[in-house]
Amino acid sequence: KPLDYRKPAAYRSDETQTPYEKATSYNNFYEFGTGKDDPSEYASKLTVDPWTLSVEGMVENPIKLDYDALSGRFALEERIYRLRCVEAWSMVLPWTGFELANLLKLAKPLSGAKYVAFETLERPSQMRGQRSRFTGGGVDYPYVEGLRLDEAMHPLTLMAVGLYGKTLPPQNGAPIRLVVPWKYGFKSIKSIVKIRLTDQEPPTTWNRLAANEYGFYANVNPAVDHPRWSQASERRITSGGLLSRNRIETQLFNGYAEVAPLYQGMDLTRYY
Amino acid sequence: MRRLLKRPLRLSRAQVFVGKLGCHCIIAGLLGLTFFFGFTDQLGADPVDTLINFTGRNAIHLLLISLLVSPAAKHIPCGDIMRFRRMLGVYVFVYALAHFLVYVLFELQLNWALIFSEITERPYIVVGMLALLLLLAMTATSFKRIQQKMGKHWHRLHNTIYLCVPLVLLHFSWSQKTLFADPLVYWVVAAAILWLRKDKLLRLIPFNK
């Protein structure tokens, strides 16, 4: 379904974008299976309307958004972001959405709130990966993620409801997902049903699965390798076959240098 | 039917030739065709990822099939299938080599510093390289004349194929983001196949003669 949105100049890009067909057929969404093509094959069954996204926890004003409010409550804009996966591939994608900050400001976080916890839908009847430990990669569902409040309030942090100007396909996280472009892709949690403000660092799915490989922060950082592979470079998936020379250097914070002040004085090799 | 199975089925030279030709067409043809689709960007979103998976998985499939040949020859009345085993073994190496080349040429794209550091520092790559070197040694000595020259040593070298099984499966499991994935199925199947060869394997263990 097409969406109405503005195209702010600050978030345009002249980088080659990943074609829609590739962005919608190469996904990590273990709720539908661990293969890259499993989500596009099995996610079409997911019904996203009706939907409820609730904002709760340490807020003055708890909010519930229904399906229409997800794309109707806030003015939408298109932002072209780089997406860097922890598996060392990357894409360039035009998301449609609104800043998470707008939603959080509406909910009015209490002064003690320090973190934001996110939760994906749990619906085994439509998500085959949640029915079997084997299909779902051994993940404890529902999938959970988290950000520090200042990260969540950063203007780059987007709640996306669309891709390439249309509502999100289920395999890309319909009806609403997070996009944090300076962090590895697994932080950008899909199909969100709950946002909870808290004063404690919330657990995150991949950190629970392998704490030595995936930290809470998961900032894109070429200097901090994954224990099993280098993060110094990445392969940019656009179009072209085997011979396209698409390996490029990975940039600190995925090239979004404006977030650096969030991590001033932090040892990024320790808080990976 | 029963009478047919009672008498051992001998394959004529022509039949073996035709059978091998068919295998070549399928195994080499599939590899060539997949590379062709890769070069022309018809292998999904990431042709490199697809090819790495295709070559790696099929190398394991061929390895497991080649290990089935000798127990099968004992149980079905056609011992001549042993004449296909060497060809299958060489194809295990061909697919493994293709897997390695895709990784170096298209995944790491000849970034030599990266190739060197990944091959030496990442345990799952080291394990895969070990298996590839063993397969290389077996392929290089797969000619009849070398086999006769090597005598006992040839068997010792070629028995390391049983070592390759855990090595490649470890490489496969270790490359995944999570333990609960396809490689688990491969471990189970491989264990079943090795169980068929348990007598031979026990003999191979030193000090257990």
mmCIF file of C-alpha atoms in Angstrom, chain A:
data_model
loop_
_atom_site.group_PDB
_atom_site.id
_atom_site.type_symbol
_atom_site.label_atom_id
_atom_site.label_comp_id
_atom_site.label_asym_id
_atom_site.label_seq_id
_atom_site.Cartn_x
_atom_site.Cartn_y
_atom_site.Cartn_z
ATOM 1 C CA LYS A 1 0.000 0.000 0.000
ATOM 2 C CA PRO A 2 1.493 3.412 -0.952
ATOM 3 C CA LEU A 3 2.197 5.915 1.845
ATOM 4 C CA ASP A 4 2.177 9.740 2.031
ATOM 5 C CA TYR A 5 5.486 11.217 3.112
ATOM 6 C CA ARG A 6 7.945 14.080 2.767
ATOM 7 C CA LYS A 7 11.496 13.679 1.512
ATOM 8 C CA PRO A 8 13.735 15.830 3.730
ATOM 9 C CA ALA A 9 16.919 16.789 1.892
ATOM 10 C CA ALA A 10 19.089 15.933 4.902
ATOM 11 C CA TYR A 11 18.299 12.246 4.490
ATOM 12 C CA ARG A 12 18.750 11.814 0.738
ATOM 13 C CA SER A 13 21.754 9.895 -0.585
ATOM 14 C CA ASP A 14 23.511 9.388 -3.865
ATOM 15 C CA GLU A 15 24.693 5.884 -2.941
ATOM 16 C CA THR A 16 23.337 3.089 -5.128
ATOM 17 C CA GLN A 17 20.263 1.645 -3.449
ATOM 18 C CA THR A 18 19.613 -2.037 -2.968
ATOM 19 C CA PRO A 19 16.846 -3.098 -5.363
ATOM 20 C CA TYR A 20 13.443 -3.754 -3.764
ATOM 21 C CA GLU A 21 13.478 -7.411 -4.894
ATOM 22 C CA LYS A 22 16.766 -8.044 -3.097
ATOM 23 C CA ALA A 23 15.797 -6.131 0.049
ATOM 24 C CA THR A 24 12.626 -8.190 0.343
ATOM 25 C CA SER A 25 14.105 -11.624 -0.406
ATOM 26 C CA TYR A 26 17.285 -11.571 1.696
ATOM 27 C CA ASN A 27 16.275 -11.175 5.314
ATOM 28 C CA ASN A 28 17.180 -12.307 8.797
ATOM 29 C CA PHE A 29 13.901 -12.808 10.656
ATOM 30 C CA TYR A 30 14.332 -16.045 12.593
ATOM 31 C CA GLU A 31 10.652 -16.046 13.581
ATOM 32 C CA PHE A 32 10.144 -17.405 10.053
ATOM 33 C CA GLY A 33 13.260 -19.604 9.828
ATOM 34 C CA THR A 34 17.025 -19.189 9.840
ATOM 35 C CA GLY A 35 17.532 -19.187 6.048
ATOM 36 C CA LYS A 36 17.884 -15.860 4.252
ATOM 37 C CA ASP A 37 14.954 -16.713 1.964
ATOM 38 C CA ASP A 38 12.733 -18.215 4.680
ATOM 39 C CA PRO A 39 11.156 -14.867 5.688
ATOM 40 C CA SER A 40 10.097 -13.990 2.139
ATOM 41 C CA GLU A 41 8.709 -17.500 1.757
ATOM 42 C CA TYR A 42 6.847 -17.846 5.060
ATOM 43 C CA ALA A 43 6.058 -14.328 6.306
ATOM 44 C CA SER A 44 3.172 -13.605 3.945
ATOM 45 C CA LYS A 45 0.866 -15.465 6.353
ATOM 46 C CA LEU A 46 1.413 -12.813 9.032
ATOM 47 C CA THR A 47 -1.664 -10.630 9.578
ATOM 48 C CA VAL A 48 -0.732 -7.126 10.725
ATOM 49 C CA ASP A 49 -4.161 -5.478 10.838
ATOM 50 C CA PRO A 50 -5.429 -5.287 13.588
ATOM 51 C CA TRP A 51 -2.238 -4.403 15.476
ATOM 52 C CA THR A 52 -1.484 -2.758 18.793
ATOM 53 C CA LEU A 53 1.773 -1.065 19.669
ATOM 54 C CA SER A 54 1.874 -0.027 23.295
ATOM 55 C CA VAL A 55 4.282 2.384 24.947
ATOM 56 C CA GLU A 56 4.414 1.716 28.674
ATOM 57 C CA GLY A 57 6.632 1.452 31.744
ATOM 58 C CA MET A 58 8.212 4.592 33.160
ATOM 59 C CA VAL A 59 6.115 7.104 31.233
ATOM 60 C CA GLU A 60 3.650 9.746 32.313
ATOM 61 C CA ASN A 61 1.355 9.030 29.446
ATOM 62 C CA PRO A 62 1.106 5.391 28.288
ATOM 63 C CA ILE A 63 0.094 5.100 24.626
ATOM 64 C CA LYS A 64 -1.559 2.475 22.493
ATOM 65 C CA LEU A 65 -1.337 2.852 18.726
ATOM 66 C CA ASP A 66 -3.655 0.811 16.505
ATOM 67 C CA TYR A 67 -2.839 -0.208 12.950
ATOM 68 C CA ASP A 68 -4.017 3.013 11.299
ATOM 69 C CA ALA A 69 -2.267 5.163 13.897
ATOM 70 C CA LEU A 70 1.099 3.561 13.086
ATOM 71 C CA SER A 71 1.261 5.415 9.784
ATOM 72 C CA GLY A 72 -1.317 8.135 10.534
ATOM 73 C CA ARG A 73 -0.426 9.551 13.914
ATOM 74 C CA PHE A 74 2.905 11.122 12.955
ATOM 75 C CA ALA A 75 4.020 12.892 9.773
ATOM 76 C CA LEU A 76 6.023 10.385 7.732
ATOM 77 C CA GLU A 77 9.273 11.044 5.964
ATOM 78 C CA GLU A 78 11.546 9.041 3.717
ATOM 79 C CA ARG A 79 15.119 8.467 4.828
ATOM 80 C CA ILE A 80 17.789 6.696 2.867
ATOM 81 C CA TYR A 81 19.936 4.793 5.347
ATOM 82 C CA ARG A 82 22.796 2.345 5.113
ATOM 83 C CA LEU A 83 22.033 -0.975 6.807
ATOM 84 C CA ARG A 84 25.069 -2.905 8.041
ATOM 85 C CA CYS A 85 24.472 -6.492 9.094
ATOM 86 C CA VAL A 86 26.738 -8.091 11.717
ATOM 87 C CA GLU A 87 27.366 -10.809 9.089
ATOM 88 C CA ALA A 88 29.426 -8.240 7.121
ATOM 89 C CA TRP A 89 27.013 -7.431 4.295
ATOM 90 C CA SER A 90 25.202 -4.145 3.842
ATOM 91 C CA MET A 91 22.379 -2.504 1.914
ATOM 92 C CA VAL A 92 21.188 1.032 1.184
ATOM 93 C CA LEU A 93 17.458 1.377 1.729
ATOM 94 C CA PRO A 94 14.801 4.106 1.606
ATOM 95 C CA TRP A 95 12.706 3.738 4.769
ATOM 96 C CA THR A 96 9.472 5.589 5.426
ATOM 97 C CA GLY A 97 8.709 6.412 9.032
ATOM 98 C CA PHE A 98 8.905 8.849 11.917
ATOM 99 C CA GLU A 99 11.460 9.580 14.606
ATOM 100 C CA LEU A 100 11.120 7.395 17.673
ATOM 101 C CA ALA A 101 11.736 10.598 19.655
ATOM 102 C CA ASN A 102 8.332 11.940 18.506
ATOM 103 C CA LEU A 103 6.571 8.907 19.945
ATOM 104 C CA LEU A 104 8.573 8.938 23.168
ATOM 105 C CA LYS A 105 8.001 12.672 23.714
ATOM 106 C CA LEU A 106 4.279 12.036 23.429
ATOM 107 C CA ALA A 107 4.560 9.351 26.112
ATOM 108 C CA LYS A 108 6.651 11.645 28.337
ATOM 109 C CA PRO A 109 9.355 9.467 29.909
ATOM 110 C CA LEU A 110 9.701 9.850 33.680
ATOM 111 C CA SER A 111 12.953 11.371 34.870
ATOM 112 C CA GLY A 112 14.172 8.005 36.164
ATOM 113 C CA ALA A 113 13.795 6.287 32.776
ATOM 114 C CA LYS A 114 17.205 5.410 31.315
ATOM 115 C CA TYR A 115 16.539 2.680 28.765
ATOM 116 C CA VAL A 116 13.969 1.677 26.179
ATOM 117 C CA ALA A 117 13.046 -2.012 25.771
ATOM 118 C CA PHE A 118 11.393 -3.304 22.605
ATOM 119 C CA GLU A 119 9.502 -6.522 21.993
ATOM 120 C CA THR A 120 8.493 -8.321 18.780
ATOM 121 C CA LEU A 121 5.138 -10.010 18.263
ATOM 122 C CA GLU A 122 4.855 -13.540 19.625
ATOM 123 C CA ARG A 123 2.382 -15.495 17.532
ATOM 124 C CA PRO A 124 3.507 -19.080 16.962
ATOM 125 C CA SER A 125 0.433 -19.828 14.836
ATOM 126 C CA GLN A 126 1.788 -17.541 12.122
ATOM 127 C CA MET A 127 5.493 -17.632 12.960
ATOM 128 C CA ARG A 128 6.936 -21.091 12.300
ATOM 129 C CA GLY A 129 10.239 -20.283 13.975
ATOM 130 C CA GLN A 130 8.418 -19.766 17.273
ATOM 131 C CA ARG A 131 6.825 -23.215 17.055
ATOM 132 C CA SER A 132 10.071 -25.153 16.977
ATOM 133 C CA ARG A 133 13.404 -24.477 18.578
ATOM 134 C CA PHE A 134 15.077 -25.939 15.529
ATOM 135 C CA THR A 135 13.343 -23.785 12.890
ATOM 136 C CA GLY A 136 13.728 -20.695 15.057
ATOM 137 C CA GLY A 137 17.488 -20.984 15.542
ATOM 138 C CA GLY A 138 17.264 -21.721 19.265
ATOM 139 C CA VAL A 139 16.130 -18.173 20.057
ATOM 140 C CA ASP A 140 13.972 -17.600 23.154
ATOM 141 C CA TYR A 141 10.943 -15.765 21.810
ATOM 142 C CA PRO A 142 9.646 -13.121 21.850
ATOM 143 C CA TYR A 143 12.639 -11.298 20.315
ATOM 144 C CA VAL A 144 13.683 -8.399 22.527
ATOM 145 C CA GLU A 145 15.972 -5.447 21.951
ATOM 146 C CA GLY A 146 16.952 -2.299 23.796
ATOM 147 C CA LEU A 147 18.507 1.132 23.508
ATOM 148 C CA ARG A 148 19.752 3.669 25.977
ATOM 149 C CA LEU A 149 17.191 6.499 26.215
ATOM 150 C CA ASP A 150 19.566 9.023 24.640
ATOM 151 C CA GLU A 151 20.157 6.647 21.714
ATOM 152 C CA ALA A 152 16.418 6.179 21.324
ATOM 153 C CA MET A 153 15.872 9.960 21.331
ATOM 154 C CA HIS A 154 18.564 10.576 18.682
ATOM 155 C CA PRO A 155 17.091 12.111 15.511
ATOM 156 C CA LEU A 156 18.523 9.287 13.376
ATOM 157 C CA THR A 157 16.533 6.629 15.261
ATOM 158 C CA LEU A 158 13.540 5.826 13.115
ATOM 159 C CA MET A 159 10.310 3.894 13.515
ATOM 160 C CA ALA A 160 9.754 2.620 9.975
ATOM 161 C CA VAL A 161 6.368 1.671 8.558
ATOM 162 C CA GLY A 162 7.419 1.612 4.915
ATOM 163 C CA LEU A 163 10.122 0.631 2.445
ATOM 164 C CA TYR A 164 10.450 2.154 -1.029
ATOM 165 C CA GLY A 165 7.367 4.287 -0.351
ATOM 166 C CA LYS A 166 5.029 1.386 0.374
ATOM 167 C CA THR A 167 3.981 -0.273 3.635
ATOM 168 C CA LEU A 168 6.568 -2.754 4.899
ATOM 169 C CA PRO A 169 6.408 -6.311 3.579
ATOM 170 C CA PRO A 170 6.060 -8.756 6.513
ATOM 171 C CA GLN A 171 9.578 -10.150 5.974
ATOM 172 C CA ASN A 172 10.977 -6.654 6.549
ATOM 173 C CA GLY A 173 9.162 -6.210 9.845
ATOM 174 C CA ALA A 174 5.571 -5.153 9.121
ATOM 175 C CA PRO A 175 3.716 -3.244 10.282
ATOM 176 C CA ILE A 176 6.305 -1.258 12.258
ATOM 177 C CA ARG A 177 9.990 -1.726 13.017
ATOM 178 C CA LEU A 178 12.941 0.084 14.457
ATOM 179 C CA VAL A 179 15.801 1.354 12.270
ATOM 180 C CA VAL A 180 19.008 2.357 14.073
ATOM 181 C CA PRO A 181 21.401 2.925 11.166
ATOM 182 C CA TRP A 182 24.636 3.200 13.162
ATOM 183 C CA LYS A 183 24.158 -0.185 14.833
ATOM 184 C CA TYR A 184 24.293 -3.713 13.426
ATOM 185 C CA GLY A 185 21.034 -4.775 11.816
ATOM 186 C CA PHE A 186 19.891 -7.103 14.595
ATOM 187 C CA LYS A 187 19.303 -4.069 16.841
ATOM 188 C CA SER A 188 16.640 -2.847 14.412
ATOM 189 C CA ILE A 189 13.893 -5.034 15.859
ATOM 190 C CA LYS A 190 10.946 -5.948 13.627
ATOM 191 C CA SER A 191 7.154 -6.185 14.035
ATOM 192 C CA ILE A 192 7.142 -4.365 17.373
ATOM 193 C CA VAL A 193 4.224 -4.754 19.794
ATOM 194 C CA LYS A 194 5.675 -3.253 22.944
ATOM 195 C CA ILE A 195 7.970 -0.390 23.904
ATOM 196 C CA ARG A 196 8.748 -0.160 27.613
ATOM 197 C CA LEU A 197 10.745 2.532 29.368
ATOM 198 C CA THR A 198 12.864 1.341 32.246
ATOM 199 C CA ASP A 199 15.680 2.352 34.570
ATOM 200 C CA GLN A 200 17.685 -0.833 33.934
ATOM 201 C CA GLU A 201 19.538 -2.086 30.884
ATOM 202 C CA PRO A 202 17.055 -4.496 29.283
ATOM 203 C CA PRO A 203 18.069 -7.977 28.043
ATOM 204 C CA THR A 204 18.592 -8.288 24.284
ATOM 205 C CA THR A 205 18.032 -11.464 22.262
ATOM 206 C CA TRP A 206 21.419 -11.926 20.593
ATOM 207 C CA ASN A 207 23.276 -10.963 23.738
ATOM 208 C CA ARG A 208 21.397 -13.689 25.601
ATOM 209 C CA LEU A 209 22.223 -16.202 22.869
ATOM 210 C CA ALA A 210 25.967 -15.445 22.676
ATOM 211 C CA ALA A 211 27.159 -12.715 25.028
ATOM 212 C CA ASN A 212 30.780 -12.899 23.887
ATOM 213 C CA GLU A 213 29.772 -12.212 20.286
ATOM 214 C CA TYR A 214 26.924 -9.695 20.579
ATOM 215 C CA GLY A 215 26.897 -6.885 23.098
ATOM 216 C CA PHE A 216 24.132 -4.511 24.182
ATOM 217 C CA TYR A 217 25.509 -1.637 22.106
ATOM 218 C CA ALA A 218 26.343 -3.406 18.816
ATOM 219 C CA ASN A 219 27.622 -0.204 17.246
ATOM 220 C CA VAL A 220 29.071 -0.703 13.769
ATOM 221 C CA ASN A 221 32.812 -0.586 14.363
ATOM 222 C CA PRO A 222 35.509 -1.749 11.914
ATOM 223 C CA ALA A 223 38.059 -1.860 14.739
ATOM 224 C CA VAL A 224 36.152 -4.382 16.858
ATOM 225 C CA ASP A 225 35.949 -7.770 15.130
ATOM 226 C CA HIS A 226 33.263 -10.369 15.643
ATOM 227 C CA PRO A 227 35.138 -13.241 17.343
ATOM 228 C CA ARG A 228 34.610 -15.403 14.252
ATOM 229 C CA TRP A 229 35.085 -12.890 11.430
ATOM 230 C CA SER A 230 36.486 -9.471 10.618
ATOM 231 C CA GLN A 231 34.244 -6.397 10.725
ATOM 232 C CA ALA A 232 36.776 -4.185 8.930
ATOM 233 C CA SER A 233 34.973 -4.399 5.600
ATOM 234 C CA GLU A 234 31.616 -5.413 4.191
ATOM 235 C CA ARG A 235 30.004 -6.463 0.944
ATOM 236 C CA ARG A 236 27.460 -3.945 -0.329
ATOM 237 C CA ILE A 237 24.505 -5.728 -1.867
ATOM 238 C CA THR A 238 23.109 -3.771 -4.795
ATOM 239 C CA SER A 239 22.800 -5.333 -8.215
ATOM 240 C CA GLY A 240 25.359 -7.239 -10.231
ATOM 241 C CA GLY A 241 26.615 -10.804 -10.205
ATOM 242 C CA LEU A 242 29.698 -12.460 -8.820
ATOM 243 C CA LEU A 243 32.087 -10.098 -10.528
ATOM 244 C CA SER A 244 30.815 -6.875 -8.979
ATOM 245 C CA ARG A 245 33.574 -5.582 -6.744
ATOM 246 C CA ASN A 246 31.337 -4.689 -3.859
ATOM 247 C CA ARG A 247 33.631 -5.094 -0.859
ATOM 248 C CA ILE A 248 34.042 -1.728 0.832
ATOM 249 C CA GLU A 249 35.624 -0.503 4.043
ATOM 250 C CA THR A 250 33.273 -0.407 7.018
ATOM 251 C CA GLN A 251 32.930 3.036 8.624
ATOM 252 C CA LEU A 252 32.828 3.698 12.370
ATOM 253 C CA PHE A 253 29.146 4.052 13.380
ATOM 254 C CA ASN A 254 28.349 3.000 9.788
ATOM 255 C CA GLY A 255 29.418 6.470 8.673
ATOM 256 C CA TYR A 256 26.964 8.310 10.972
ATOM 257 C CA ALA A 257 29.636 10.307 12.811
ATOM 258 C CA GLU A 258 27.011 12.540 14.445
ATOM 259 C CA VAL A 259 26.277 9.825 17.028
ATOM 260 C CA ALA A 260 29.872 9.791 18.324
ATOM 261 C CA PRO A 261 29.085 12.166 21.253
ATOM 262 C CA LEU A 262 26.708 9.510 22.644
ATOM 263 C CA TYR A 263 29.720 7.303 23.359
ATOM 264 C CA GLN A 264 32.267 9.857 24.514
ATOM 265 C CA GLY A 265 34.679 8.373 27.019
ATOM 266 C CA MET A 266 33.362 4.827 26.553
ATOM 267 C CA ASP A 267 35.721 1.961 25.749
ATOM 268 C CA LEU A 268 34.054 0.632 22.602
ATOM 269 C CA THR A 269 36.029 -2.610 22.682
ATOM 270 C CA ARG A 270 34.484 -3.354 26.069
ATOM 271 C CA TYR A 271 31.012 -2.040 25.296
ATOM 272 C CA TYR A 272 30.716 -3.731 21.899
#
